[in-house]
Short mmCIF file of N, CA, C and O in Angstrom, two decimals:
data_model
loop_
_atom_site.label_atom_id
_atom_site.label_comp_id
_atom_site.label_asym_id
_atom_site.label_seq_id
_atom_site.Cartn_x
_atom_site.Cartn_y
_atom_site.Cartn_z
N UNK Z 66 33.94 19.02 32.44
CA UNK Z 66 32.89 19.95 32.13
C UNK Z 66 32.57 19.95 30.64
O UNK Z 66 31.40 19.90 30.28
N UNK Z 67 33.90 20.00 29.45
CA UNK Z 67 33.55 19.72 28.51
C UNK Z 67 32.63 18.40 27.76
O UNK Z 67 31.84 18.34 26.81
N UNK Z 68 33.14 17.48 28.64
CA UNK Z 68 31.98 16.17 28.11
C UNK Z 68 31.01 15.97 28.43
O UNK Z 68 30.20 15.20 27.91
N UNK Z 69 30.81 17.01 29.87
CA UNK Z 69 29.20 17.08 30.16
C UNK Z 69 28.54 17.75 28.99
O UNK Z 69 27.56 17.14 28.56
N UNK Z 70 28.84 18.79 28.42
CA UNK Z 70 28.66 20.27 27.81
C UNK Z 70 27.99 19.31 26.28
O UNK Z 70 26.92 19.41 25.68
N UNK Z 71 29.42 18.22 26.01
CA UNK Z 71 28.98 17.51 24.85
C UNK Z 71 27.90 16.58 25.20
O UNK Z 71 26.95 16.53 24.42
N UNK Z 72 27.89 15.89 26.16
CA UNK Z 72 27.02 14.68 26.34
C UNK Z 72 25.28 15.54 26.41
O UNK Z 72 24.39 15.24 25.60
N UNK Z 73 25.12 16.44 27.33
CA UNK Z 73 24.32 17.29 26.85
C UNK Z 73 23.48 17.28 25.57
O UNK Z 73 22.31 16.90 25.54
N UNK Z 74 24.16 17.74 24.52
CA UNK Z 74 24.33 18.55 23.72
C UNK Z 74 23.78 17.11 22.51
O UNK Z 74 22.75 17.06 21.83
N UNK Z 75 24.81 16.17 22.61
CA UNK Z 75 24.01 14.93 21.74
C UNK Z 75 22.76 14.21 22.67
O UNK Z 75 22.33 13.13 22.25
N UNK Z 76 22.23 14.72 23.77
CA UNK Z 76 20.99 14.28 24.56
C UNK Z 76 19.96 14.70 23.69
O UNK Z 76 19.10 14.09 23.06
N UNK Z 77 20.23 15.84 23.81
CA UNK Z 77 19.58 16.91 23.25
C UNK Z 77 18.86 16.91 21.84
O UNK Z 77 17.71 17.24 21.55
N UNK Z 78 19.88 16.43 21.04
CA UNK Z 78 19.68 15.80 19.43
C UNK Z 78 19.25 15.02 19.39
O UNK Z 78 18.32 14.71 18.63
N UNK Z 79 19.80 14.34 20.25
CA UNK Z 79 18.81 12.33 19.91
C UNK Z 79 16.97 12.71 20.48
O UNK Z 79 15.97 12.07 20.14
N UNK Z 80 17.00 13.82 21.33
CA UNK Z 80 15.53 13.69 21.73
C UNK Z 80 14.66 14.35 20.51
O UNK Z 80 13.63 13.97 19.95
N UNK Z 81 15.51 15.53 20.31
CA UNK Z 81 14.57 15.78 19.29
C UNK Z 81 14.96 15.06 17.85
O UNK Z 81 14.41 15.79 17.02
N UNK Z 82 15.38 14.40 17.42
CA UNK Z 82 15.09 13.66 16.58
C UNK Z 82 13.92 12.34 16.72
O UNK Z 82 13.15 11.81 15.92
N UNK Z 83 14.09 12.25 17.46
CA UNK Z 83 12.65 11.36 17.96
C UNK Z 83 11.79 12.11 17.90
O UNK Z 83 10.89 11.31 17.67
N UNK Z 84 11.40 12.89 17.91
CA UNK Z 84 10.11 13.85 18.38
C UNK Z 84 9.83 14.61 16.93
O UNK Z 84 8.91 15.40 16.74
N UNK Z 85 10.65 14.29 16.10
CA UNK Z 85 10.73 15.23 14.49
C UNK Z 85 9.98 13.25 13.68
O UNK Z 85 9.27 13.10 12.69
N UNK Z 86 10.51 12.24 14.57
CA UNK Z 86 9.97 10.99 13.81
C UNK Z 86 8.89 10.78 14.63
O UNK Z 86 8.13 10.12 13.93
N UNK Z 87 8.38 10.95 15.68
CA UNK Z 87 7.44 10.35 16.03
C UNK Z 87 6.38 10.27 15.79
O UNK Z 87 5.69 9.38 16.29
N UNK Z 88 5.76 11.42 14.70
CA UNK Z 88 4.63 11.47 14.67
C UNK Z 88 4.74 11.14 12.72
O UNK Z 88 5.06 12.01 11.92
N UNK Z 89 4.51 10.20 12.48
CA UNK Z 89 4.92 9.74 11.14
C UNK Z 89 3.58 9.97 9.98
O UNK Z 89 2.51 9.66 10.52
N UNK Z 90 3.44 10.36 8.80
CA UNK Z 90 2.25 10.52 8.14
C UNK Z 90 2.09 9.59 8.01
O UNK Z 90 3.02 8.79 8.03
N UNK Z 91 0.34 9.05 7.75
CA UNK Z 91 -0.42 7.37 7.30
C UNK Z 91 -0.73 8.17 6.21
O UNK Z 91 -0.80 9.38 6.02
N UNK Z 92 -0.95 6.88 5.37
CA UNK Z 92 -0.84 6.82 3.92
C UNK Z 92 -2.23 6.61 4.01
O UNK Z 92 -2.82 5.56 4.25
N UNK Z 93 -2.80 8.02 3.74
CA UNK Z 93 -4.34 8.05 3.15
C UNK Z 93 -4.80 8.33 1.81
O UNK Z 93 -4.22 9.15 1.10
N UNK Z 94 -5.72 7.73 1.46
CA UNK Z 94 -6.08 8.48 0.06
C UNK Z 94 -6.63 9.45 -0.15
O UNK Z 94 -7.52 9.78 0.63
N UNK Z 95 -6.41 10.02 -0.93
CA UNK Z 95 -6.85 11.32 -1.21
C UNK Z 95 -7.99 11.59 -2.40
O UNK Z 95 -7.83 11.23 -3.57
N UNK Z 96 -9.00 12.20 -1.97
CA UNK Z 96 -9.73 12.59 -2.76
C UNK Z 96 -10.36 14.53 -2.46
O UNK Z 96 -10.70 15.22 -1.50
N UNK Z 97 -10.18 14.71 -4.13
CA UNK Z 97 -10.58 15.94 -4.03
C UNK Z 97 -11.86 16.28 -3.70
O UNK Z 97 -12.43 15.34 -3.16
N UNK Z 98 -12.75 17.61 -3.87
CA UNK Z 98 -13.46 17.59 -2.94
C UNK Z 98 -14.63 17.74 -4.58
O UNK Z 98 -15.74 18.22 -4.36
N UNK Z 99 -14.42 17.46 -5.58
CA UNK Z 99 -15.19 17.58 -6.86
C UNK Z 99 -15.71 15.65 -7.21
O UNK Z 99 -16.53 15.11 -7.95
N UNK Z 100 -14.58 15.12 -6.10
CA UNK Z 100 -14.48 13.60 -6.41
C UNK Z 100 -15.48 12.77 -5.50
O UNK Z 100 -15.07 12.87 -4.34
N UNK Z 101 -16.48 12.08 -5.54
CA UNK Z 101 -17.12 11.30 -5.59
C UNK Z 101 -17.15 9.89 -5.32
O UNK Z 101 -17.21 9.26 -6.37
N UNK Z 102 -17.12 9.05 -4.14
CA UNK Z 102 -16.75 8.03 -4.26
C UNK Z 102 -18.32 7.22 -3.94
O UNK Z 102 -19.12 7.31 -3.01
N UNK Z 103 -18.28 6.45 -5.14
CA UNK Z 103 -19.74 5.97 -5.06
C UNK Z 103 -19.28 4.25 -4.45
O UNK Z 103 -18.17 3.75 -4.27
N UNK Z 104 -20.52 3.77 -4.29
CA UNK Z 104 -20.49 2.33 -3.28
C UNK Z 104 -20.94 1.42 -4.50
O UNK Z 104 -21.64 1.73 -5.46
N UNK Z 105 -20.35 0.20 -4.20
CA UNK Z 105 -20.64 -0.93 -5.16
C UNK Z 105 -21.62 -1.03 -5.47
O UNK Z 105 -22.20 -0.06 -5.00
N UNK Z 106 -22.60 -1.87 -6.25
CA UNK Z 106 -23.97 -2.71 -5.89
C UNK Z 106 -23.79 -3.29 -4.89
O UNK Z 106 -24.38 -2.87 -3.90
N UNK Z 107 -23.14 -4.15 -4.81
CA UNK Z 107 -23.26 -5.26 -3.74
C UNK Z 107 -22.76 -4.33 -2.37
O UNK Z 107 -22.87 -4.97 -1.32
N UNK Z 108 -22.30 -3.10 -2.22
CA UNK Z 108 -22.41 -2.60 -0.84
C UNK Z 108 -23.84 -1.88 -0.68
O UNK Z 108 -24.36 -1.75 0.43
N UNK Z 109 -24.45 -1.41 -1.89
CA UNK Z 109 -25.08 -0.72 -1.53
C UNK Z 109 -26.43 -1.96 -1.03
O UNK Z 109 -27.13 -1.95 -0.02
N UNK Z 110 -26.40 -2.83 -2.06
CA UNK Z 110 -27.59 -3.35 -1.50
C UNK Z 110 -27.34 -4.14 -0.21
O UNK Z 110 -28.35 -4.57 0.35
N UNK Z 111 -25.79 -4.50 0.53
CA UNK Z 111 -25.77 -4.79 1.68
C UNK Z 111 -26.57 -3.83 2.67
O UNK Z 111 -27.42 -4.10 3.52
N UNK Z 112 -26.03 -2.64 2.30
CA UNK Z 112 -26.36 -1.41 3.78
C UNK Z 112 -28.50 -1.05 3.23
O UNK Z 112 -29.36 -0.33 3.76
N UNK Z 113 -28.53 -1.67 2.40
CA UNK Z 113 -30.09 -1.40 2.21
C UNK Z 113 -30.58 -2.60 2.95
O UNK Z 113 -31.52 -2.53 3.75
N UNK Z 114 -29.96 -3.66 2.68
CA UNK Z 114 -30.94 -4.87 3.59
C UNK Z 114 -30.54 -5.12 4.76
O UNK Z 114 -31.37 -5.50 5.58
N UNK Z 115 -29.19 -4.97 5.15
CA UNK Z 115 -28.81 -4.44 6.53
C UNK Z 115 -29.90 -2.99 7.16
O UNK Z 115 -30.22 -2.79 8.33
N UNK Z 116 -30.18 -2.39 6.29
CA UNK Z 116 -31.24 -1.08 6.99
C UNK Z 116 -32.42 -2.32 7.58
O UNK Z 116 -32.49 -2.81 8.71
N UNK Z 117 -33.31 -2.62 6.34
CA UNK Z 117 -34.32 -3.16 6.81
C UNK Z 117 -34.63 -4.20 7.72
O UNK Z 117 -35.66 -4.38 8.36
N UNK Z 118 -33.15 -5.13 7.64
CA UNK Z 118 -33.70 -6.41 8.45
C UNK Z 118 -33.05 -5.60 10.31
O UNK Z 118 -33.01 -6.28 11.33
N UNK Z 119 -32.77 -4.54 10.28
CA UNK Z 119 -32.36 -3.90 11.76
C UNK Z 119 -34.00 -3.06 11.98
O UNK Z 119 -34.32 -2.82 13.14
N UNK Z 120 -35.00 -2.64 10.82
CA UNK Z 120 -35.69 -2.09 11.12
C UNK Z 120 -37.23 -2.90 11.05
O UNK Z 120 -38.10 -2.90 11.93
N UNK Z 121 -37.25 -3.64 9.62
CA UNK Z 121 -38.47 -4.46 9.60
C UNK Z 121 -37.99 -6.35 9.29
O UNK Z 121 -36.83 -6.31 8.86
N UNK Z 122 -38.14 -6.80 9.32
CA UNK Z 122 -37.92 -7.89 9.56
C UNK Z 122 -38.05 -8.21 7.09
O UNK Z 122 -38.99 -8.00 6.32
N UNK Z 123 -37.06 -8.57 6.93
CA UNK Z 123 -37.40 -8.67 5.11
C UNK Z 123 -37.18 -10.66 5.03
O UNK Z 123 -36.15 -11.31 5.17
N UNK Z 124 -38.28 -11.03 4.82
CA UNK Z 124 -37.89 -12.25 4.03
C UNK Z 124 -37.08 -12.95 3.37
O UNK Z 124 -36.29 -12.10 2.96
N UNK Z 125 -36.65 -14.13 2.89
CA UNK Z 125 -35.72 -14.88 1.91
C UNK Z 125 -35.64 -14.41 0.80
O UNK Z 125 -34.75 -14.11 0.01
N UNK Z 126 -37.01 -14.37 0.85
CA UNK Z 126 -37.66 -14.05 -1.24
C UNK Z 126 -37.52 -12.45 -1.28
O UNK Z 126 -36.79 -12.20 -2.24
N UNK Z 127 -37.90 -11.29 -0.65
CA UNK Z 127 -37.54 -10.44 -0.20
C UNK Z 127 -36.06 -9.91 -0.56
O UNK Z 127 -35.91 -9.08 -1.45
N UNK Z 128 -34.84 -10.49 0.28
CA UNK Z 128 -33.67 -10.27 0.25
C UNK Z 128 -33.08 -10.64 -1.10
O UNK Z 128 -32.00 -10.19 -1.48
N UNK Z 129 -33.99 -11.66 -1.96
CA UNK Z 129 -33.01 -12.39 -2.90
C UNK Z 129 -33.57 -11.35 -4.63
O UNK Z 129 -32.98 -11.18 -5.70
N UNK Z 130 -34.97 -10.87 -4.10
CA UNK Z 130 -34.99 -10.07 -5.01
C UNK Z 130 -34.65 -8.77 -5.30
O UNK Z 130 -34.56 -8.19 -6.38
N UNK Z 131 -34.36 -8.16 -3.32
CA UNK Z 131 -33.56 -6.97 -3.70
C UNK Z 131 -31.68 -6.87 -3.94
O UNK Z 131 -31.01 -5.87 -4.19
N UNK Z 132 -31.17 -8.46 -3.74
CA UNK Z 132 -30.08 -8.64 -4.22
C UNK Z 132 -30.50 -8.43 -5.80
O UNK Z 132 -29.95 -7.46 -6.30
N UNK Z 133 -31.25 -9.06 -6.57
CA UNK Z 133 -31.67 -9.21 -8.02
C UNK Z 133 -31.27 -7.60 -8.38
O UNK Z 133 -30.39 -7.34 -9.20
N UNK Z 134 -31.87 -6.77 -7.81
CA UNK Z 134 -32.38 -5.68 -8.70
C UNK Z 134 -31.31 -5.02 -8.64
O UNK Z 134 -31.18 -4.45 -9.72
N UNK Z 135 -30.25 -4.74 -7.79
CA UNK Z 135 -29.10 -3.99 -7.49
C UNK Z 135 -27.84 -4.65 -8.96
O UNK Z 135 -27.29 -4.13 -9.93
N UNK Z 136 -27.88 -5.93 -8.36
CA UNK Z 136 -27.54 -6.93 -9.37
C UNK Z 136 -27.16 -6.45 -11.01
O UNK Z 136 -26.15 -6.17 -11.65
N UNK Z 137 -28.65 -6.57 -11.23
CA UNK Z 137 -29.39 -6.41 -12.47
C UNK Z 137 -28.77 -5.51 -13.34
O UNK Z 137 -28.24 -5.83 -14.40
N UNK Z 138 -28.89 -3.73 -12.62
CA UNK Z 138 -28.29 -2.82 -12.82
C UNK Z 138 -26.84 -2.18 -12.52
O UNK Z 138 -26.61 -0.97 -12.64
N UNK Z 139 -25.92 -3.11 -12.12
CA UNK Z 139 -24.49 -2.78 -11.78
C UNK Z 139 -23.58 -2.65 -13.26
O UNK Z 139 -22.39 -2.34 -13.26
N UNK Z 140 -24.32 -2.92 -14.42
CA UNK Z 140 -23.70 -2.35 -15.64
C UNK Z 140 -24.12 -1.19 -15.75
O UNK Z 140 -23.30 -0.41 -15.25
N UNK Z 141 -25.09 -0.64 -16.19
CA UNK Z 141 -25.88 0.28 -16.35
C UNK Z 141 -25.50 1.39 -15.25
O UNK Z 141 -25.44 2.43 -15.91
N UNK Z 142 -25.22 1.69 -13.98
CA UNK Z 142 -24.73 2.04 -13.51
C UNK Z 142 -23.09 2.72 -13.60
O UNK Z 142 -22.71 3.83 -13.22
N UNK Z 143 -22.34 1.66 -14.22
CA UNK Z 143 -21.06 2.01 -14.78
C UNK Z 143 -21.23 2.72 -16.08
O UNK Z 143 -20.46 3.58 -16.51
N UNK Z 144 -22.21 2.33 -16.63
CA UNK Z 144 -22.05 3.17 -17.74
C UNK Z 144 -22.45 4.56 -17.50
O UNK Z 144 -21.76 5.44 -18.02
N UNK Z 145 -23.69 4.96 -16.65
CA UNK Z 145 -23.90 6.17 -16.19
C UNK Z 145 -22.52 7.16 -15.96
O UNK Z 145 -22.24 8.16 -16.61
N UNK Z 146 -21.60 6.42 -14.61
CA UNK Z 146 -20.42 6.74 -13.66
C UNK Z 146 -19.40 7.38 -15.07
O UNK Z 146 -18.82 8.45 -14.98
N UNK Z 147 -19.33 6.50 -16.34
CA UNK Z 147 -18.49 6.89 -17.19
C UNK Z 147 -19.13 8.22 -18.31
O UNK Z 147 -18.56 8.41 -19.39
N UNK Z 148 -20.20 8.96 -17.96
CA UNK Z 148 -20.40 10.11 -19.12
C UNK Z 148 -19.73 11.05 -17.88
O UNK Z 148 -19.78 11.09 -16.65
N UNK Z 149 -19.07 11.80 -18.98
CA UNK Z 149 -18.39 12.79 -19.21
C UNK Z 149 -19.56 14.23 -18.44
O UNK Z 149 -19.45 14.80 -17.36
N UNK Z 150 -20.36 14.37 -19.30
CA UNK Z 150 -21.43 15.69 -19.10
C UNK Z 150 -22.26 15.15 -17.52
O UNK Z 150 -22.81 14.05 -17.47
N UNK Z 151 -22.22 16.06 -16.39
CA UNK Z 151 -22.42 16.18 -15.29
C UNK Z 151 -23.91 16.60 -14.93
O UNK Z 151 -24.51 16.52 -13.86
N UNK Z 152 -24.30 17.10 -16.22
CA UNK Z 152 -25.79 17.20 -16.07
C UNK Z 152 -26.55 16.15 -16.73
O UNK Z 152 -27.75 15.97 -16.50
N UNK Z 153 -25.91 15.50 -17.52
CA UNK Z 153 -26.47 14.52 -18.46
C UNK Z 153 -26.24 13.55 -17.44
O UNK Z 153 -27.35 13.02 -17.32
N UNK Z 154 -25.01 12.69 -16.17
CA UNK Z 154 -24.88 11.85 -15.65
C UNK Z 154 -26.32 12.16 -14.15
O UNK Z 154 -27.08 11.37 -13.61
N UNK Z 155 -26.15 13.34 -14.01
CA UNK Z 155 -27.38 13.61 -13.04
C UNK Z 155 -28.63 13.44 -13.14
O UNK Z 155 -29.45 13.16 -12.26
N UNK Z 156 -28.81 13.66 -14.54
CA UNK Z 156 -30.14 13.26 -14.81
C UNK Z 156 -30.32 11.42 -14.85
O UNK Z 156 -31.11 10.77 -14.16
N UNK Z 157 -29.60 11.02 -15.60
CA UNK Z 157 -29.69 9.23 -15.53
C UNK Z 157 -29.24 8.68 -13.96
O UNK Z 157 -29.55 7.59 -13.49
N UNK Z 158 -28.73 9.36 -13.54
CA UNK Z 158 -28.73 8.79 -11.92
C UNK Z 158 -30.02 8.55 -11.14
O UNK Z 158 -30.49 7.58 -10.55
N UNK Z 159 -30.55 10.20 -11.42
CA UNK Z 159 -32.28 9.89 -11.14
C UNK Z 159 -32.85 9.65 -11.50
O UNK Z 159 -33.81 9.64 -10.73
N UNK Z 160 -33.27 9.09 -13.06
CA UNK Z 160 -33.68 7.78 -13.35
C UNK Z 160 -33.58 6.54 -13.44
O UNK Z 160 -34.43 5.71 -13.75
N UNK Z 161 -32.09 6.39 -13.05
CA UNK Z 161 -32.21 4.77 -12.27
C UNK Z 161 -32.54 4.84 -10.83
O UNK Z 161 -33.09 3.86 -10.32
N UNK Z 162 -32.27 5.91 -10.08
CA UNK Z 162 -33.35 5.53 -8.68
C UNK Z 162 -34.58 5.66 -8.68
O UNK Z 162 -35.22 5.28 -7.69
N UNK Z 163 -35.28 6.27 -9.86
CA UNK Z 163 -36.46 5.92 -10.14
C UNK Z 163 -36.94 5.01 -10.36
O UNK Z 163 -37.92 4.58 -9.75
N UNK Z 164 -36.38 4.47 -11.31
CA UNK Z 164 -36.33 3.25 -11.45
C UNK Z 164 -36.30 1.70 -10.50
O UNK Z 164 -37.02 0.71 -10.44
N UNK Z 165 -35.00 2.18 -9.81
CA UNK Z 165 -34.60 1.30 -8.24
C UNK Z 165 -35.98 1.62 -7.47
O UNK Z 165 -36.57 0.59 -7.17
N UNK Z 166 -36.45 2.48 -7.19
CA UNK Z 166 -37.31 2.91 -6.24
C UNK Z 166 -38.79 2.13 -6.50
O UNK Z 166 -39.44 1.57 -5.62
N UNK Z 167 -39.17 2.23 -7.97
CA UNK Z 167 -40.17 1.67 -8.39
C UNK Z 167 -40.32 -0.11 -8.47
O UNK Z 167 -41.32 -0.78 -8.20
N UNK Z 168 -39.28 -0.46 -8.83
CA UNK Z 168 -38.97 -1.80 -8.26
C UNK Z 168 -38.60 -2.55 -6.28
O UNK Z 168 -38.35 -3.69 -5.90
N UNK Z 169 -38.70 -1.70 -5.79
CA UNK Z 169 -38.15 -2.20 -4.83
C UNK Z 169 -39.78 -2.02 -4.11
O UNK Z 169 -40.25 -2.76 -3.25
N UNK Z 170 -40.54 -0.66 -4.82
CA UNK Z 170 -41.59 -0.62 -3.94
C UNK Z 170 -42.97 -1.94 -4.62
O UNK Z 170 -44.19 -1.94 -4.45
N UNK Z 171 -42.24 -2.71 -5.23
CA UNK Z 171 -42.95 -4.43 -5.97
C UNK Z 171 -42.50 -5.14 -5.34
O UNK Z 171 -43.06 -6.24 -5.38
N UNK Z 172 -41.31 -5.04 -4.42
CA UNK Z 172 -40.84 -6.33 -3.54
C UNK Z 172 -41.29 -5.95 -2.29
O UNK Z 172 -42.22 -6.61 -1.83
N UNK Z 173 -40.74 -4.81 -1.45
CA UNK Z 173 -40.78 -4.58 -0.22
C UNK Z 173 -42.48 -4.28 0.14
O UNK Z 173 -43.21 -4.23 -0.85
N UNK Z 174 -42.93 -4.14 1.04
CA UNK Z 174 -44.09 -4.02 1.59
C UNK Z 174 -44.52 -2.40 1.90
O UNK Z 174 -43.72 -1.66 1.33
N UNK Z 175 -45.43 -1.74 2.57
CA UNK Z 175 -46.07 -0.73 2.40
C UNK Z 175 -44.51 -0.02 3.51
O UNK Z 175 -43.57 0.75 3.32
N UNK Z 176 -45.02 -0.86 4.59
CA UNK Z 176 -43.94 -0.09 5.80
C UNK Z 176 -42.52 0.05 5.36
O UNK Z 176 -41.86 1.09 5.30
N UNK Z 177 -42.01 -1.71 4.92
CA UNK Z 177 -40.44 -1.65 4.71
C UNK Z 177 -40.03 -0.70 3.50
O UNK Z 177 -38.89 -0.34 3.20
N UNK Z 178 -40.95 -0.46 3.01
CA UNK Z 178 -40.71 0.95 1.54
C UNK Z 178 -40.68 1.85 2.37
O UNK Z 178 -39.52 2.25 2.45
N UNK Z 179 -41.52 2.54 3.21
CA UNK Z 179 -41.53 3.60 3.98
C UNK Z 179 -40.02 4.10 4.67
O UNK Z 179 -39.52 5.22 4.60
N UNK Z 180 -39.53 2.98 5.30
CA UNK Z 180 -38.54 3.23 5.92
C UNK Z 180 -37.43 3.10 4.78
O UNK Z 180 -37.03 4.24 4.54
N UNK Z 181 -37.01 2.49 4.27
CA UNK Z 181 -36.14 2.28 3.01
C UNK Z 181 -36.30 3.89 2.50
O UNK Z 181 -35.31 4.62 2.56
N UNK Z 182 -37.44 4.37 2.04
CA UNK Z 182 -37.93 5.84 1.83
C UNK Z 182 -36.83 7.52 2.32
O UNK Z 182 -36.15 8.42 1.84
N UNK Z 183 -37.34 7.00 3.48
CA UNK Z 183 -37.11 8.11 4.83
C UNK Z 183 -35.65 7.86 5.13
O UNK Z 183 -34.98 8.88 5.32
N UNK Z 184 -34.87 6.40 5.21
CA UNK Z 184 -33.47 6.42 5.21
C UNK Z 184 -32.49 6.81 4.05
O UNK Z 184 -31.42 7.30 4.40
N UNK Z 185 -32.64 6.71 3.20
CA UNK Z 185 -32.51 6.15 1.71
C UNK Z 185 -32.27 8.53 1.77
O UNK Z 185 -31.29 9.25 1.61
N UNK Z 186 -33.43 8.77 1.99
CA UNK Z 186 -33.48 10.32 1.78
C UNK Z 186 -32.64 10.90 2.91
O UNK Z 186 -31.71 11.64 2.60
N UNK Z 187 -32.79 10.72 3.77
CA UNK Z 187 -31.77 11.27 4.91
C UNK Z 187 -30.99 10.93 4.82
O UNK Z 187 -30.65 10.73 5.99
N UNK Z 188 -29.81 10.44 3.89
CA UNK Z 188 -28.44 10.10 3.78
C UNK Z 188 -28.10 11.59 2.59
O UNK Z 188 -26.96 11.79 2.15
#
């Protein structure tokens, strides 16, 4: 009766020790909620010409100049990402998508701007 009592008893432990490991934390990163994680050039202008060629059909010359322009500005961009003052980085953010915007509407066409437009804003 006693070695049932024990055998029991280390059943008992070994299960819940499994059950205290089983569910193990994944190693996520963490970001606070003040933190910001912005996308490359080269992702962003993937998921921009990935938009259009799923919505309007974009050309060679097309694709190679809105690779150009993303390109172009991936310094300028870092330098924005690095000021300090949060109203001063907000304001030059929206003048390089002013900027981006005004150039892209010299490559892309009346429609593929439209939609680039309307997606581009609903994100």
């Amino acid at each position: 009766m006693k070695k049932l009592l024990i055998l029991s008893v280390a059943c008992f432990l070994f299960a819940g020790s499994q059950l205290s490991f089983a569910q193990t934390k994944t190693k996520t990163p963490v970001v606070s909620s003040s933190a910001t994680i912005q996308n490359s050039p080269k992702e962003k202008t993937m998921q921009i010409v990935n938009m259009l060629e799923r919505t309007n059909k974009l050309n060679e010359g097309q694709k190679k100049d809105v690779y150009q322009i993303y390109y172009s500005l991936e310094r300028k961009m870092k330098g924005v990402d690095a000021i300090k003052d949060a109203s001063e980085k907000n304001a030059k953010r929206a003048k390089m998508q002013e900027y981006i915007n005004s150039k892209l509407k010299d490559v892309l066409n009346e429609e593929q701007y439209d939609i680039y437009l309307k997606n581009t804003v609903a994100k």
